[in-house]
Short mmCIF file of C-alpha atoms and ligand atoms in Angstrom, two decimals:
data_model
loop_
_atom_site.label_atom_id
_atom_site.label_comp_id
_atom_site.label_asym_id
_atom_site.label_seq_id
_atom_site.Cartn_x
_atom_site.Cartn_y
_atom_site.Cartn_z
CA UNK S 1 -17.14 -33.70 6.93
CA UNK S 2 -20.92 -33.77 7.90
CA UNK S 3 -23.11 -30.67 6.55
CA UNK S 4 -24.15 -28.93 9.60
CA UNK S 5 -28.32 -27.98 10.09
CA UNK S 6 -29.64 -25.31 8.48
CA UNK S 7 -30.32 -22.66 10.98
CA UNK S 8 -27.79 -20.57 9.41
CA UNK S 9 -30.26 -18.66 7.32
CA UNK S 10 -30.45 -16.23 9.91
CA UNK S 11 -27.03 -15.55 9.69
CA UNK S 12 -27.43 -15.04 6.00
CA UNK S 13 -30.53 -12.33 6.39
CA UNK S 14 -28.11 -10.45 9.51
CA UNK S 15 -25.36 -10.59 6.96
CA UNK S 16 -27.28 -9.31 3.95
CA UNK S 17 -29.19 -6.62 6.67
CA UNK S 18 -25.16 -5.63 7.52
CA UNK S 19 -23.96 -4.58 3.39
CA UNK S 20 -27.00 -3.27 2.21
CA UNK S 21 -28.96 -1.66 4.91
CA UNK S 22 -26.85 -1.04 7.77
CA UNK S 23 -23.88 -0.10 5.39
CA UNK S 24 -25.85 2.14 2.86
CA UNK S 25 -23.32 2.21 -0.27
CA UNK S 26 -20.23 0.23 -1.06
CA UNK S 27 -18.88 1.55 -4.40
CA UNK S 28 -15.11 2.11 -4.29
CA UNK S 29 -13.45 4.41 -2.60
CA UNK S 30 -16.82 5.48 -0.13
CA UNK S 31 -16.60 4.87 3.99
CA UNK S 32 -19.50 2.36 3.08
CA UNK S 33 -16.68 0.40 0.88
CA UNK S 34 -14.22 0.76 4.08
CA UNK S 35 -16.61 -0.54 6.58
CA UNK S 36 -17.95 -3.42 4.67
CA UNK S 37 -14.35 -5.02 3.92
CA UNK S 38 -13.78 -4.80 7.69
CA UNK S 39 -16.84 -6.28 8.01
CA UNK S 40 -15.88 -8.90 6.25
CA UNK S 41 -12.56 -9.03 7.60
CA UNK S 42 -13.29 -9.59 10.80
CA UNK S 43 -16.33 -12.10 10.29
CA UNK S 44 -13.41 -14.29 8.35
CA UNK S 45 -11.37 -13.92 11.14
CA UNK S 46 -13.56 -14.56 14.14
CA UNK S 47 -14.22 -17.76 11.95
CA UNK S 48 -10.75 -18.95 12.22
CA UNK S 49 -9.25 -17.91 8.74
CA UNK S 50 -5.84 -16.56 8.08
CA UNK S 51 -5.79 -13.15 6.48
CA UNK S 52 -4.34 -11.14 4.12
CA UNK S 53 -5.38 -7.68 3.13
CA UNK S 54 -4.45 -5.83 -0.03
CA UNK S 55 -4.57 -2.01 -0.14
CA UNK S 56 -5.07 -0.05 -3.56
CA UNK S 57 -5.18 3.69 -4.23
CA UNK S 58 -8.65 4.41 -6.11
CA UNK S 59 -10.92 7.63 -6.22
CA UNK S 60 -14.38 8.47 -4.59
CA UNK S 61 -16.19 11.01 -6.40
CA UNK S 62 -19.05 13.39 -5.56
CA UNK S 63 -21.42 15.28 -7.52
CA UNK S 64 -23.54 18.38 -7.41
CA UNK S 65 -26.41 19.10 -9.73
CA UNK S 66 -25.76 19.67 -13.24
CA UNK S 67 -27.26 22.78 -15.41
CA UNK S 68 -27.46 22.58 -18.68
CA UNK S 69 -29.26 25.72 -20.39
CA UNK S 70 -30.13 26.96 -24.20
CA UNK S 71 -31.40 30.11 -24.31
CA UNK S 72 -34.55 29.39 -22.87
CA UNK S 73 -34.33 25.47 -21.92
CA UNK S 74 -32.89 23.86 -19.71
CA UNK S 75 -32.37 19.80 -20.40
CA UNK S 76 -32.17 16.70 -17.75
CA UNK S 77 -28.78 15.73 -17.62
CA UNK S 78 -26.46 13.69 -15.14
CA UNK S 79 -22.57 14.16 -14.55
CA UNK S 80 -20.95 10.86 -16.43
CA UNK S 81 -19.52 9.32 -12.68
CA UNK S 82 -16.16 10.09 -12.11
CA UNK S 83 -16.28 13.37 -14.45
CA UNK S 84 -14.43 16.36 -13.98
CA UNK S 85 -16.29 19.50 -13.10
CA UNK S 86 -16.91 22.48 -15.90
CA UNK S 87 -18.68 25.54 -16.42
CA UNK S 88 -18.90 26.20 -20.60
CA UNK S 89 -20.80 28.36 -22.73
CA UNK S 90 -20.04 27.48 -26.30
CA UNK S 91 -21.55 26.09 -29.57
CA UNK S 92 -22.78 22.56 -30.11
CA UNK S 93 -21.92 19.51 -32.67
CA UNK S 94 -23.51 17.11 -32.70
CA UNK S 95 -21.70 13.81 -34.19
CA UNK S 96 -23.18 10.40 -34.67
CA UNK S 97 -20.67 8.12 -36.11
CA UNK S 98 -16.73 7.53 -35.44
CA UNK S 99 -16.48 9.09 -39.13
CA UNK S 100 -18.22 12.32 -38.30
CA UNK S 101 -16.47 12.79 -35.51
CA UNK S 102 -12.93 12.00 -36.99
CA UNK S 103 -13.78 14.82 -39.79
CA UNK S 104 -15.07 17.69 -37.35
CA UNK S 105 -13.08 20.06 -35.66
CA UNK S 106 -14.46 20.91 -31.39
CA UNK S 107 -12.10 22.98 -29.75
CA UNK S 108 -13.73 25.37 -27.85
CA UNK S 109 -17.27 23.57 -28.49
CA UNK S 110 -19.07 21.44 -27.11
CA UNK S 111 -20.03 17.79 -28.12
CA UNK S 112 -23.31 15.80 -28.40
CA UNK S 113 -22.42 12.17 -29.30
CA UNK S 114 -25.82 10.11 -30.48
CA UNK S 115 -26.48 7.31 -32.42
CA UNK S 116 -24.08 4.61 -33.11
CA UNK S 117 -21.61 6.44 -31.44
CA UNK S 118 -23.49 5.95 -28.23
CA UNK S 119 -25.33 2.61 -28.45
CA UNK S 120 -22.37 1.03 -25.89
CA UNK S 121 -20.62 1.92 -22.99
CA UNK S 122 -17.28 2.82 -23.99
CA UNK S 123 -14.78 0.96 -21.56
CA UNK S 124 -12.87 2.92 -19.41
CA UNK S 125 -8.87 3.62 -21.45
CA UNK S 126 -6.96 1.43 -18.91
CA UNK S 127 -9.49 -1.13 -18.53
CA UNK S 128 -7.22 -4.25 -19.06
CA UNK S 129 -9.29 -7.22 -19.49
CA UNK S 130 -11.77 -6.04 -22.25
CA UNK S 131 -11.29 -3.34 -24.95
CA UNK S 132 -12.78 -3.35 -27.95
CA UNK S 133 -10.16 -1.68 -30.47
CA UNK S 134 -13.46 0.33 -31.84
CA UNK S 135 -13.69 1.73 -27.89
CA UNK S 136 -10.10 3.03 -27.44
CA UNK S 137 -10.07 4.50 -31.06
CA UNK S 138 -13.08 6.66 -30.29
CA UNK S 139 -11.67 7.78 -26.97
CA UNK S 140 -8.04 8.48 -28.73
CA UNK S 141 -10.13 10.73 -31.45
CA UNK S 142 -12.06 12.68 -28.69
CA UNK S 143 -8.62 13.25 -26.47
CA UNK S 144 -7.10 14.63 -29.81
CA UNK S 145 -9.92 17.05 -30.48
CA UNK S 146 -10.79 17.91 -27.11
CA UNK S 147 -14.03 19.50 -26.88
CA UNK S 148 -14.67 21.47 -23.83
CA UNK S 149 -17.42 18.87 -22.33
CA UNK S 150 -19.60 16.19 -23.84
CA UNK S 151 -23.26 15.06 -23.54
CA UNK S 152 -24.32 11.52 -24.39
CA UNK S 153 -27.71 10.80 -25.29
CA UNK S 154 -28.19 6.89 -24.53
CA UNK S 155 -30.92 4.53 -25.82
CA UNK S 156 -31.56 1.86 -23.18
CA UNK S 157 -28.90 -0.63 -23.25
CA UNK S 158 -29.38 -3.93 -20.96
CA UNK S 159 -25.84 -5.52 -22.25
CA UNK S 160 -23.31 -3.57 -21.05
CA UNK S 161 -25.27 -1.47 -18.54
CA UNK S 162 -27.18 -3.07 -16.67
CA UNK S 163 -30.46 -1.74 -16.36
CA UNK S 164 -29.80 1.57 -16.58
CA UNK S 165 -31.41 4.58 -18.93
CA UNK S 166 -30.28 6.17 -19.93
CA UNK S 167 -26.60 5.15 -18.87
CA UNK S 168 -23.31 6.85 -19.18
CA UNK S 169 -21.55 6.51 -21.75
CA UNK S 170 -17.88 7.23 -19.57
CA UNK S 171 -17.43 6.17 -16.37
CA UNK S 172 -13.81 6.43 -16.29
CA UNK S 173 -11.67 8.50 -13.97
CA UNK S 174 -8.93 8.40 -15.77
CA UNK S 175 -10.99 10.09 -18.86
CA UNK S 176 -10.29 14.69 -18.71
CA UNK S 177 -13.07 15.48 -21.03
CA UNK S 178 -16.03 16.98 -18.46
CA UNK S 179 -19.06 14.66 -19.70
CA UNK S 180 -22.88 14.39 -19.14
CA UNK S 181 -25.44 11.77 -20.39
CA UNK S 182 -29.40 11.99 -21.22
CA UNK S 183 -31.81 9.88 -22.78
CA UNK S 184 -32.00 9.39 -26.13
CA UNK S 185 -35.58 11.59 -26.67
CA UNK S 186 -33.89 14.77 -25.03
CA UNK S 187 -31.00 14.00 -27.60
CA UNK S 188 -32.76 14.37 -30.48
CA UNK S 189 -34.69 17.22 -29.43
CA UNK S 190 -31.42 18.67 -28.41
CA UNK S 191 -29.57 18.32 -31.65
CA UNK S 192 -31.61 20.87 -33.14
CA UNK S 193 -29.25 23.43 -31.30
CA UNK S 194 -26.62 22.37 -33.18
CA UNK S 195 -24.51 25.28 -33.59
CA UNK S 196 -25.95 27.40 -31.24
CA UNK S 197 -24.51 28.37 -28.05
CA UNK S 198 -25.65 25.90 -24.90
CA UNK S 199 -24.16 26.48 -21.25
CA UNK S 200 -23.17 23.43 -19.16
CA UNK S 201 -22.44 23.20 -15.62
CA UNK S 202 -20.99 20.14 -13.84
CA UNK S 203 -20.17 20.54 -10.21
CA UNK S 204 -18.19 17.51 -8.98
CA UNK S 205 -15.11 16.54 -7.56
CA UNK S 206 -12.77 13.64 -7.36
CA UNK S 207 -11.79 12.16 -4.07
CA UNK S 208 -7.84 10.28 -3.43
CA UNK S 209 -8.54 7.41 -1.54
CA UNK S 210 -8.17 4.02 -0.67
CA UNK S 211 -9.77 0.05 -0.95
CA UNK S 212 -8.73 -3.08 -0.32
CA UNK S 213 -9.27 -7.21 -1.25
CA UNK S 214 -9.96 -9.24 1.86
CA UNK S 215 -8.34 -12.82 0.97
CA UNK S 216 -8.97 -15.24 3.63
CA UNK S 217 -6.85 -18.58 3.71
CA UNK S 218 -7.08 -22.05 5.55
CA UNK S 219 -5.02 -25.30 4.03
CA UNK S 220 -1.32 -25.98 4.04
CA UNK S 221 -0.74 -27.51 0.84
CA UNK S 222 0.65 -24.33 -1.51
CA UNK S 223 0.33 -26.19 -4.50
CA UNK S 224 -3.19 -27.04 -4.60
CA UNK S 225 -5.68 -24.75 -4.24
CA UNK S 226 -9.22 -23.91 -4.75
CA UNK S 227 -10.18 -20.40 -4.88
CA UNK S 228 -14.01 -19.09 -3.58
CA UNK S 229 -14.80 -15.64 -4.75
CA UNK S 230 -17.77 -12.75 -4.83
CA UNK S 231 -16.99 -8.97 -5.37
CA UNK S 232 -17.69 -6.84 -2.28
CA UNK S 233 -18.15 -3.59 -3.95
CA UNK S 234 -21.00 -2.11 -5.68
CA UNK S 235 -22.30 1.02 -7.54
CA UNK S 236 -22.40 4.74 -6.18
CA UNK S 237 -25.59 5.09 -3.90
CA UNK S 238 -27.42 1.68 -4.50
CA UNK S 239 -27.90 -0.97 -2.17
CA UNK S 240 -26.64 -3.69 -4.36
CA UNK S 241 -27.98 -6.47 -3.10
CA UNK S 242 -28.00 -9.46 -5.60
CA UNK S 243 -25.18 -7.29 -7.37
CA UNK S 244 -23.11 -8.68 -5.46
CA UNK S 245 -23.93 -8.45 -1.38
CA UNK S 246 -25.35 -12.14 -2.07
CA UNK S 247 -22.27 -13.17 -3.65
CA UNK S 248 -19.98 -11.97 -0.41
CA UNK S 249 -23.04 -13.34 2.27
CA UNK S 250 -22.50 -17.37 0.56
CA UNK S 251 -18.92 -16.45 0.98
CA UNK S 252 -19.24 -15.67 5.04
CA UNK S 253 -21.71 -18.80 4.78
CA UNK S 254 -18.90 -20.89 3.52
CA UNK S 255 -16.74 -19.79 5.39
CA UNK S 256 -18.43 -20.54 8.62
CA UNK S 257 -19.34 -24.10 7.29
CA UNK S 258 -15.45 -24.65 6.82
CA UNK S 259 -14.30 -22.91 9.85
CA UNK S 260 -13.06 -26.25 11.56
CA UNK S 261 -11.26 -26.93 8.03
CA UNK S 262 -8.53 -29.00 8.11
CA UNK S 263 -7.86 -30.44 5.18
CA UNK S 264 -4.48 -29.94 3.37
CA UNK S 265 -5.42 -28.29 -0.25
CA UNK S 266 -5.23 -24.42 0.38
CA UNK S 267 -8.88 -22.78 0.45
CA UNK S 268 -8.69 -19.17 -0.44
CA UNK S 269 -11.59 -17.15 -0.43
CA UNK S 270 -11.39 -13.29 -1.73
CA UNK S 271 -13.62 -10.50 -1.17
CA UNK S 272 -12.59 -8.72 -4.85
CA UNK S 273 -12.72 -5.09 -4.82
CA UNK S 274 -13.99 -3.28 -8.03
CA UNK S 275 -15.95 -5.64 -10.07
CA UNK S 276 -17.98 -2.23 -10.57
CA UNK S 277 -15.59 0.17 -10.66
CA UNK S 278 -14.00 1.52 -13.89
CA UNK S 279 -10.90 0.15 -13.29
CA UNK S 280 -10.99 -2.72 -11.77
CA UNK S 281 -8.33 -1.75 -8.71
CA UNK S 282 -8.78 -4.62 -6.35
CA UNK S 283 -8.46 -7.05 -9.21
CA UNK S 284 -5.19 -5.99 -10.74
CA UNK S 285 -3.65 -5.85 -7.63
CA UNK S 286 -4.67 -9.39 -7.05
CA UNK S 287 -3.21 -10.90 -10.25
CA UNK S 288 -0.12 -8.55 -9.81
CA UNK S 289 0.75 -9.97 -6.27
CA UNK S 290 -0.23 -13.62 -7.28
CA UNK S 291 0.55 -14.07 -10.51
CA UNK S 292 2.99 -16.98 -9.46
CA UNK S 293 0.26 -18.82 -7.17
CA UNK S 294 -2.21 -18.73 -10.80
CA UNK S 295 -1.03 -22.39 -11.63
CA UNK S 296 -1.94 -24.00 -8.37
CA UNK S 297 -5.45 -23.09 -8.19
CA UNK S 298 -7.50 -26.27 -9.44
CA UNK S 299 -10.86 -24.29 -9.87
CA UNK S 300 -12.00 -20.65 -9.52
CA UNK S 301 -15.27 -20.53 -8.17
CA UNK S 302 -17.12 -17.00 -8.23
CA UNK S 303 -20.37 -15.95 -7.43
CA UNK S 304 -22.22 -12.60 -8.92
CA UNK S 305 -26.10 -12.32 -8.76
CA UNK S 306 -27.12 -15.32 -6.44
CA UNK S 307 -29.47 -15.99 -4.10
CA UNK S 308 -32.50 -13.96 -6.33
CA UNK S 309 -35.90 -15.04 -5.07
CA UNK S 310 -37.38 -16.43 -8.44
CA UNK S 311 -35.90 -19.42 -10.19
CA UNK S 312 -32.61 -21.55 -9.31
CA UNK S 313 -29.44 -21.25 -9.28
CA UNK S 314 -27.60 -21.34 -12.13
CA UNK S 315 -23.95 -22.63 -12.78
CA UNK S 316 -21.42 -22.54 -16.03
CA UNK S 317 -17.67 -23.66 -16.31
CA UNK S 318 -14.77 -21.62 -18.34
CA UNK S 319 -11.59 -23.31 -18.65
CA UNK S 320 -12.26 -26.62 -16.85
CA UNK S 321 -10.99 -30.48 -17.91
CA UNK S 322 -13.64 -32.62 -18.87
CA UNK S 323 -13.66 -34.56 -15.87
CA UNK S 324 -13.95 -31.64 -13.51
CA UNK S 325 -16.99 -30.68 -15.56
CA UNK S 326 -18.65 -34.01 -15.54
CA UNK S 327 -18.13 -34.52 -11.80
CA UNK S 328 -19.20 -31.26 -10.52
CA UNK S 329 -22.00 -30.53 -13.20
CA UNK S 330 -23.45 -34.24 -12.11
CA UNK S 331 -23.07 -33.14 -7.97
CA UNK S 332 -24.76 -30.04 -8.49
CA UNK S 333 -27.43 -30.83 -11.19
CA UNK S 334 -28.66 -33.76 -8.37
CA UNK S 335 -30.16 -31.20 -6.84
CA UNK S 336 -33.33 -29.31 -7.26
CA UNK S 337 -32.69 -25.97 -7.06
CA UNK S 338 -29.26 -26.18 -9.31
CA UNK S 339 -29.33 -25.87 -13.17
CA UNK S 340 -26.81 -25.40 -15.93
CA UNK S 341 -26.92 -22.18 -17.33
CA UNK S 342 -25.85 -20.25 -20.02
CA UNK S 343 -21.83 -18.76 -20.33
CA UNK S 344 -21.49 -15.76 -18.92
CA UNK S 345 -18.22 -13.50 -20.16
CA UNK S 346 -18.26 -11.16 -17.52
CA UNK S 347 -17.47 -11.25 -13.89
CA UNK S 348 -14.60 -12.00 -12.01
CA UNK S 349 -14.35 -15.70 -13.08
CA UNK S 350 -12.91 -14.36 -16.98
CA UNK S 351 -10.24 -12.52 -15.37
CA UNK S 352 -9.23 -16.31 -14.28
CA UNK S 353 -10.35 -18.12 -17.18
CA UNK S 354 -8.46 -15.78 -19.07
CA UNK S 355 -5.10 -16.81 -17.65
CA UNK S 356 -6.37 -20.43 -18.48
CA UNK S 357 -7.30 -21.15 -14.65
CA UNK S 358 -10.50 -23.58 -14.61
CA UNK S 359 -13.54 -21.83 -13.64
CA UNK S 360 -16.86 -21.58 -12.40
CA UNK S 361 -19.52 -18.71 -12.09
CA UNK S 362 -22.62 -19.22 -9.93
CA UNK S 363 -26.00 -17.11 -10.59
CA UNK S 364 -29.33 -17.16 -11.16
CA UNK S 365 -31.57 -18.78 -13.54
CA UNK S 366 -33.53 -15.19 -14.19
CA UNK S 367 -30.29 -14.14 -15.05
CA UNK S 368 -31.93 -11.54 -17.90
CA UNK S 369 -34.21 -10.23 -15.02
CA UNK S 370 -31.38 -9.18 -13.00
CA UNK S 371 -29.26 -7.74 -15.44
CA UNK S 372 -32.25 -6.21 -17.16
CA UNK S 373 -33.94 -4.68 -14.69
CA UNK S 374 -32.44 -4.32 -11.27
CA UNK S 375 -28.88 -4.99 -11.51
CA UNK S 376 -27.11 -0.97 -10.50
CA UNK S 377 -30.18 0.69 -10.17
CA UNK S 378 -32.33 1.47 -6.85
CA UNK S 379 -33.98 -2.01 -7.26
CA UNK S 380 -31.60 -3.91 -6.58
CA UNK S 381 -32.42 -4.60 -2.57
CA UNK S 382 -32.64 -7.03 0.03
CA UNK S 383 -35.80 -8.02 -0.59
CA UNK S 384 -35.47 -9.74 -3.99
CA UNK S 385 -33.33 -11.90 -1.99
CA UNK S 386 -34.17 -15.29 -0.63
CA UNK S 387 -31.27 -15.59 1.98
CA UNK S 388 -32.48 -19.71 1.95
CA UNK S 389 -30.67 -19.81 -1.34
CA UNK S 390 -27.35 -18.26 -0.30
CA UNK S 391 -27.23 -21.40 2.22
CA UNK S 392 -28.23 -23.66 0.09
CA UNK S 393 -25.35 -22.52 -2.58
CA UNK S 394 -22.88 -22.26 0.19
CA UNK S 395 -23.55 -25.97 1.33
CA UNK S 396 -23.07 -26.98 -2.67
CA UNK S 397 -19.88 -25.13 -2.56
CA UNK S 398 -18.95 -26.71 0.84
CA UNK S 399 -19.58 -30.34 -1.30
CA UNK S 400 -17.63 -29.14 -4.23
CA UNK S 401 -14.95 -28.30 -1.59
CA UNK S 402 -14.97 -31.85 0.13
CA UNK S 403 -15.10 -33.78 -3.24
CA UNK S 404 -12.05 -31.79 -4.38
CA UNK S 405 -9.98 -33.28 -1.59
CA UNK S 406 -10.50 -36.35 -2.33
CA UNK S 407 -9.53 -35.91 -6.06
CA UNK S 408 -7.77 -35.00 -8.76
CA UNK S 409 -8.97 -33.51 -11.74
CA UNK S 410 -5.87 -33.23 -14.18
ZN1 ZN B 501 -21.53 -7.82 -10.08
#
């Protein structure tokens, strides 16, 4: 296999144009999410691949303003996403700790959580690849005392939220308890209402609907397989570019650099659906329907946050034989704009690694930057992009691809 020219970046930059600009917003469950898995659909398809689509049931949401008032304030407050609606006027507490909260008693009140309480994002309750025992207890204790709403009051949190501030606490559909979060300065002037009476309005509603994984497939040989992934959706009302329209764009890339493919190890490449999304729909319904293909797949190779404009790209294994790791690490580091980075335990590659399925994630070196300071906010758009890269990383992937059918790596 010869690596074709590189005049492809254009169809990289129409690609990119296509998810973030033409296609406004891709979070679960939106029209924007619809159209850009057809997108990618039919690019896969018009490049030869055999597909195979997986429908989930999910919810969109939408959101009015919210109102929250004492007697003669009102406070900055957003609806946590996916929270029910409520209208409430009733006396605040104010907790800080998991102990406070276990010892107070909030029916027909209303709840300010601060402090420790609120210094992470609590995973959503049937969030099944990572929660923290300290996460579900907290959300158990609030279900059992069931204030009438909550408001969060977040410090700025770059770990688990990306770069948002303040962020919400809940972002889980499957959570009742009406919720709002504000920043942790209107918190603390806030808690000196504790006890008196506050009003909160949320106006929002949630949405049945549908998404879907796009799973493209070329190769004949069931039992070995290499798997090429990037998740396709993105957060409510953002552009999302290097989180993760990037990640999908070296996918199409790769995918048009393999479309006369005919070697006999299966390629599959997937278009995951709800990376972003509190409960990870498209994902579960992957590993559900191919829990029994798991074993075959020789390496998982997943891209999130590529193709940024500053710095390389960076690579990490999870999972992988020695020999895998030497080979590839040695192909990849040969060239410039590669580097071995740091172990990431997020993304779609864990979900793999988890089941013990050798692993790779690709993304950049200014990792921090991203996830810092652009990742799910308004930032995050096409032109921190430098759609050279996504080429570059698709032709790398294209080698990886071409090496592995020549060998064996356990
Ligand atoms: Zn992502």
């Amino acid at each position: 296999m010869n690596l074709p020219p590189r005049h492809l970046v254009n169809d990289a930059s129409d690609h990119l144009e296509m998810l973030c600009d033409i296609i406004p917003d891709r979070h679960v469950g939106s029209p924007g999410n619809r159209a850009a898995t057809e997108y990618v659909a039919q690019v896969l398809s018009d490049y030869g691949w055999f597909l195979e689509r997986q429908t989930f049931s999910c919810i969109d949401w939408s959101q009015g303003p919210v109102k929250l008032t004492t007697d003669k304030t009102s406070w900055e407050a957003f609806a946590s996403p996916y929270s029910l609606s409520c209208l409430e006027t009733a006396p605040l507490k104010a907790a800080a700790t998991l102990q406070e909260l276990e010892r107070m008693e909030l029916r027909s009140c209303i709840l300010l959580m601060h402090g420790e309480l609120t210094r992470d994002q609590l995973m959503p309750k049937n969030f099944p690849f990572y929660n923290p025992s300290e996460h579900q207890r907290i959300i158990k204790v609030l279900d059992q005392k069931a204030p009438l709403a909550i408001i969060t009051a977040t410090e700025k949190n770059p770990g688990l939220a990306g770069a948002m501030y303040p962020f919400p606490v809940f972002e889980d559909g499957d959570f009742d308890i009406p919720s709002v979060y504000m920043t942790d300065r209107q918190g603390a002037r806030l808690l000196k209402y504790a006890g008196e009476n506050i009003t909160l309005q949320i106006d929002s509603t949630r949405i049945p609907s549908t998404g879907e994984n796009v799973i493209a497939i070329k190769g004949r040989e069931e039992t070995r397989r290499i798997v090429v992934c990037a998740h396709i959706d993105a957060k409510k009302d953002i552009s999302g570019a290097l989180d993760n329209a990037t990640g999908i764009v070296t996918l199409l890339l790769l995918a048009r650099l393999l479309r006369a493919y005919a070697g006999d190890p299966v390629i599959e490449l997937i278009a995951f659906n709800g990376e972003d999304y509190y409960s990870a729909p498209g994902q579960i319904k992957y590993l559900e329907a191919y829990k029994k293909r798991l074993p075959a797949i020789q390496l998982v190779m997943n891209m999130d946050g590529v193709g940024f404009r500053e710095g390389k790209t960076a690579f990490s294994f999870y999972e992988c034989p020695e020999n895998l790791t030497k080979d590839i690490g040695k192909m990849l580091t040969a060239h410039e704009g590669m580097i071995q980075g740091e172990p990431w335990m997020q993304s779609d590659h864990m979900i793999f690694a988890q089941q013990k399925v050798p692993a790779m994630a690709f993304t950049s070196e200014k990792f921090d930057e991203i996830w810092c300071n652009i990742a799910h906010t308004l930032h995050d758009t096409v032109d921190k992009v430098a759609p050279e890269k996504l080429l570059y990383l698709a032709e790398r992937l294209y080698e990886i691809i071409n090496y592995f059918q020549q060998n064996e790596w356990r």
